[in-house]
XYZ file of C-alpha atoms in Angstrom:
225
model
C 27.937 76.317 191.758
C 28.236 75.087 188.288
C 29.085 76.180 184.615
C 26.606 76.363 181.932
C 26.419 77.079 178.676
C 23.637 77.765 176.047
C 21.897 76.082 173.810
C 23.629 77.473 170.855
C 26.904 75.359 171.603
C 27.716 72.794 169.269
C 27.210 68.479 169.991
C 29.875 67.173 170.956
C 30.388 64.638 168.038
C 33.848 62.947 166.948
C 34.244 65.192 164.360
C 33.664 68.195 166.384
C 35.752 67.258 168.782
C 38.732 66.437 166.409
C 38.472 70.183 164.946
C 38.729 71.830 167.761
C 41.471 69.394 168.807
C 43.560 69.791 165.740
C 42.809 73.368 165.978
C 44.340 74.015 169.447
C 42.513 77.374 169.989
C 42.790 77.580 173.579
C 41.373 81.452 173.503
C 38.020 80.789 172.766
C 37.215 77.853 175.617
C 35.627 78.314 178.618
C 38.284 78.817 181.816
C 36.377 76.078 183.488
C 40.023 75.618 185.640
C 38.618 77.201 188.558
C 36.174 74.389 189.133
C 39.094 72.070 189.348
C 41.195 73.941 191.804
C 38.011 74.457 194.056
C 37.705 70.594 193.878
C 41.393 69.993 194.867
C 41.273 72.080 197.571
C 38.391 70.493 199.566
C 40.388 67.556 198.085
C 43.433 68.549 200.464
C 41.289 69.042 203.224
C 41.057 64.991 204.021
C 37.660 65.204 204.496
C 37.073 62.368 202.117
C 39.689 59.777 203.899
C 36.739 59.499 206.131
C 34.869 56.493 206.344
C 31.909 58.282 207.903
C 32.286 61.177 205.556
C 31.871 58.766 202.226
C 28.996 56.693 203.599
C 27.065 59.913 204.054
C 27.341 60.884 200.853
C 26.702 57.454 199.470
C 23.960 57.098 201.146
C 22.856 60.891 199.930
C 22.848 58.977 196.389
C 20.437 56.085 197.225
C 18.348 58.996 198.729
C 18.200 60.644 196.079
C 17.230 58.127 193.575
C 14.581 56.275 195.289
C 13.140 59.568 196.000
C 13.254 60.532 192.787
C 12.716 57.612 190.313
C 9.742 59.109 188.635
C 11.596 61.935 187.502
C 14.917 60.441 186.451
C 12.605 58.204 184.509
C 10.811 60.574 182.817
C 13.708 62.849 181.831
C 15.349 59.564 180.141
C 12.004 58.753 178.866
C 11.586 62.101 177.349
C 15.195 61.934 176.039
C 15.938 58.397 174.176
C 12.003 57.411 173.527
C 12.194 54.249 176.165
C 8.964 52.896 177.680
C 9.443 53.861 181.309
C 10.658 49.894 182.424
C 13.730 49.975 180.370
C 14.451 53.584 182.092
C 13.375 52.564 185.033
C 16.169 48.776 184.830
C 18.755 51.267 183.030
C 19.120 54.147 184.862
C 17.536 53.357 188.508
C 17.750 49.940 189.699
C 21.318 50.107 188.537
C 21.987 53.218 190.613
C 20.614 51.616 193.573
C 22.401 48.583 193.138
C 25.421 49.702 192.656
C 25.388 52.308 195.658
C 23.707 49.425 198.154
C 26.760 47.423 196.642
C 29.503 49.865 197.902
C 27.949 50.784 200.743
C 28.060 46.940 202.276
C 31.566 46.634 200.575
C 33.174 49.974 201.360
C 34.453 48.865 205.064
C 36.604 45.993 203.240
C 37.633 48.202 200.731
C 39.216 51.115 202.731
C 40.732 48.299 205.528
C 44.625 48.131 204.547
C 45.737 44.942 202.785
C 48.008 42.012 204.500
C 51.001 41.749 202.194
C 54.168 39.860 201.754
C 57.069 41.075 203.809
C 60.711 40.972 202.335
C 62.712 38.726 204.182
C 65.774 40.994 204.166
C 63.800 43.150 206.087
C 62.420 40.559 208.452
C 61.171 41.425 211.282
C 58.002 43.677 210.819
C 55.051 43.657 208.361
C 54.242 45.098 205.515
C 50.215 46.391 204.428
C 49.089 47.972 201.416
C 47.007 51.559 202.089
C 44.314 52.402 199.555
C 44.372 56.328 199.283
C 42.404 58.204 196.696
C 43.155 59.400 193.902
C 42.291 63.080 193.934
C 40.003 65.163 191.904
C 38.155 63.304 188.571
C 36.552 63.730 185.826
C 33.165 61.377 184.556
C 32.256 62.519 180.898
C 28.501 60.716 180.531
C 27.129 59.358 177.414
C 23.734 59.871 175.962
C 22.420 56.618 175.818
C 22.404 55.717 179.789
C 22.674 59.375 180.689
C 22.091 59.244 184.531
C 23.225 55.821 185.450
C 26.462 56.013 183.550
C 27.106 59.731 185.540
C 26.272 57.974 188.663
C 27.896 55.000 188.953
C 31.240 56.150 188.161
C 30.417 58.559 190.651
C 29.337 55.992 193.390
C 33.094 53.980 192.641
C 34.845 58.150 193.207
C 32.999 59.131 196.339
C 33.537 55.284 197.662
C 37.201 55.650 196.632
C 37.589 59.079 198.770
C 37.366 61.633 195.530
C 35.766 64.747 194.170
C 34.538 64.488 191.295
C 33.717 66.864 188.327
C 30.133 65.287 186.316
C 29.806 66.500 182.537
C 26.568 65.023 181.265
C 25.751 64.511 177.519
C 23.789 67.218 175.881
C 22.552 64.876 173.654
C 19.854 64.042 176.416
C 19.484 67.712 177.488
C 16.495 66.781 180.260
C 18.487 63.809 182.079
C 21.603 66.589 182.498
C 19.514 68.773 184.121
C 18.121 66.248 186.349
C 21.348 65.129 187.128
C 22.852 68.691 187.849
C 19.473 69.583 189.832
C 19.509 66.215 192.040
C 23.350 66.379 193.012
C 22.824 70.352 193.990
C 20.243 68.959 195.748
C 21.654 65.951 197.700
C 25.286 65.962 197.564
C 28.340 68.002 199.000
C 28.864 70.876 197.025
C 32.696 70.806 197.685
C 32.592 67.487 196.496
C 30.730 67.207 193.351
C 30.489 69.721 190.727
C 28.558 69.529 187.178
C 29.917 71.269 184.113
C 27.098 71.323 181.349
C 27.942 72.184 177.475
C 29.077 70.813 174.448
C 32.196 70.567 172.412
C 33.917 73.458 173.951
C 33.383 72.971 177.547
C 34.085 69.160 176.879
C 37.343 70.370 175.591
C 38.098 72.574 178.117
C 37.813 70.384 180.669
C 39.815 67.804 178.720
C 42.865 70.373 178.785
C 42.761 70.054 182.834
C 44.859 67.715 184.611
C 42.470 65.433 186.207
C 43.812 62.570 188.540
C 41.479 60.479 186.155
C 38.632 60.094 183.875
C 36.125 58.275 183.612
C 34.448 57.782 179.804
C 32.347 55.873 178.429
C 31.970 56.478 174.238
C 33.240 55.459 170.998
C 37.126 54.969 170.401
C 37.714 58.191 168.462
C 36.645 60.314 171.253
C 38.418 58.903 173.939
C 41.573 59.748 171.968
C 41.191 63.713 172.301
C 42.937 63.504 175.827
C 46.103 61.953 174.483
């Protein structure tokens, strides 16, 4: 259920990125655009307005974390050269956190909004309706390479989205863990994890997400535009 690539692609770095920008060679990416419309169309299935339907799968998250902390440690461990505790406070606690966080706050979020009502239109009431957004895209960084694919991902799933992960391949063992742990514990139809490099990176950049969540230097967050 995902797309994977070799080891032979290139890191993604802001200068790779820029050439293959500049160079606009659509022919040789990866047609990663059936992942997308896959996504959209559980997407347009509602399942995801649910209440019940995002708490399950938030609750899927905290699962899988707490049962697997010694792993997601070690595969960060292994990656950036951290004693364990700084893994452990970087890219666990803050997972757990943040998904206890939305899961006590997700019942206020989702409840419509008590707003002013025009007087011209007087009487009646007006509310505001959070919806979500659609089908997104979370492009991880290296240096907090599980917590930083997670949490956006907690915020989507609590939001009502689907969401597309593409972890750094900087830290090669923390994507897999995070591709292996969300095949694992989370709706397929939901959550999908592209791995690669520069060209898949690209790729998916050409889609049109309903938005993106990045977290990197200046330079690269430019490609999209």
């Amino acid at each position: 259920s995902t797309q994977s690539t070799g080891a032979a692609s290139p890191t993604m770095t802001a200068t790779g990125m820029a050439a293959i920008r500049d160079n606009e060679d659509l022919s040789s990416l990866p047609d990663l655009s059936p992942v997308l419309s896959q996504l959209r169309a559980a997407f347009n299935t509602r399942r995801t307005f649910s209440m019940e339907y995002r708490m399950q799968q938030l609750k899927a998250i905290e699962t899988m974390v707490l049962e697997n902390d010694e792993a997601i440690i070690a595969a960060v461990t292994a990656d950036l050269g951290r004693p364990p505790h700084e893994s452990f406070f970087g890219d666990v606690a803050t997972c757990v956190e943040e998904v206890r966080m939305a899961m006590d706050h997700l019942e206020e979020w989702m409840s419509p909004e008590t707003v002013a009502h025009p007087m011209i239109i007087q009487p009646g009431s007006s509310k505001m309706i959070h919806e979500p957004k659609g089908v997104v895209l979370i492009i991880g960084p290296w240096n907090f390479p599980v917590s930083l694919c997670l949490v956006p991902l907690i915020g989507a799933i609590a939001a009502g989205n689907c969401a597309v992960i593409k972890p750094s391949e900087v830290s090669p063992r923390s994507a897999i863990i995070v591709q292996q742990l969300i095949e694992k514990y989370l709706d397929p139809e939901l959550v999908r994890v592209v791995q690669g490099a520069v060209p898949e990176t690209t790729a998916l950049l050409k889609l049109p997400w309903d938005h993106i969540f990045y977290t990197g230097n200046g330079e690269l967050s430019l490609i999209h535009i």
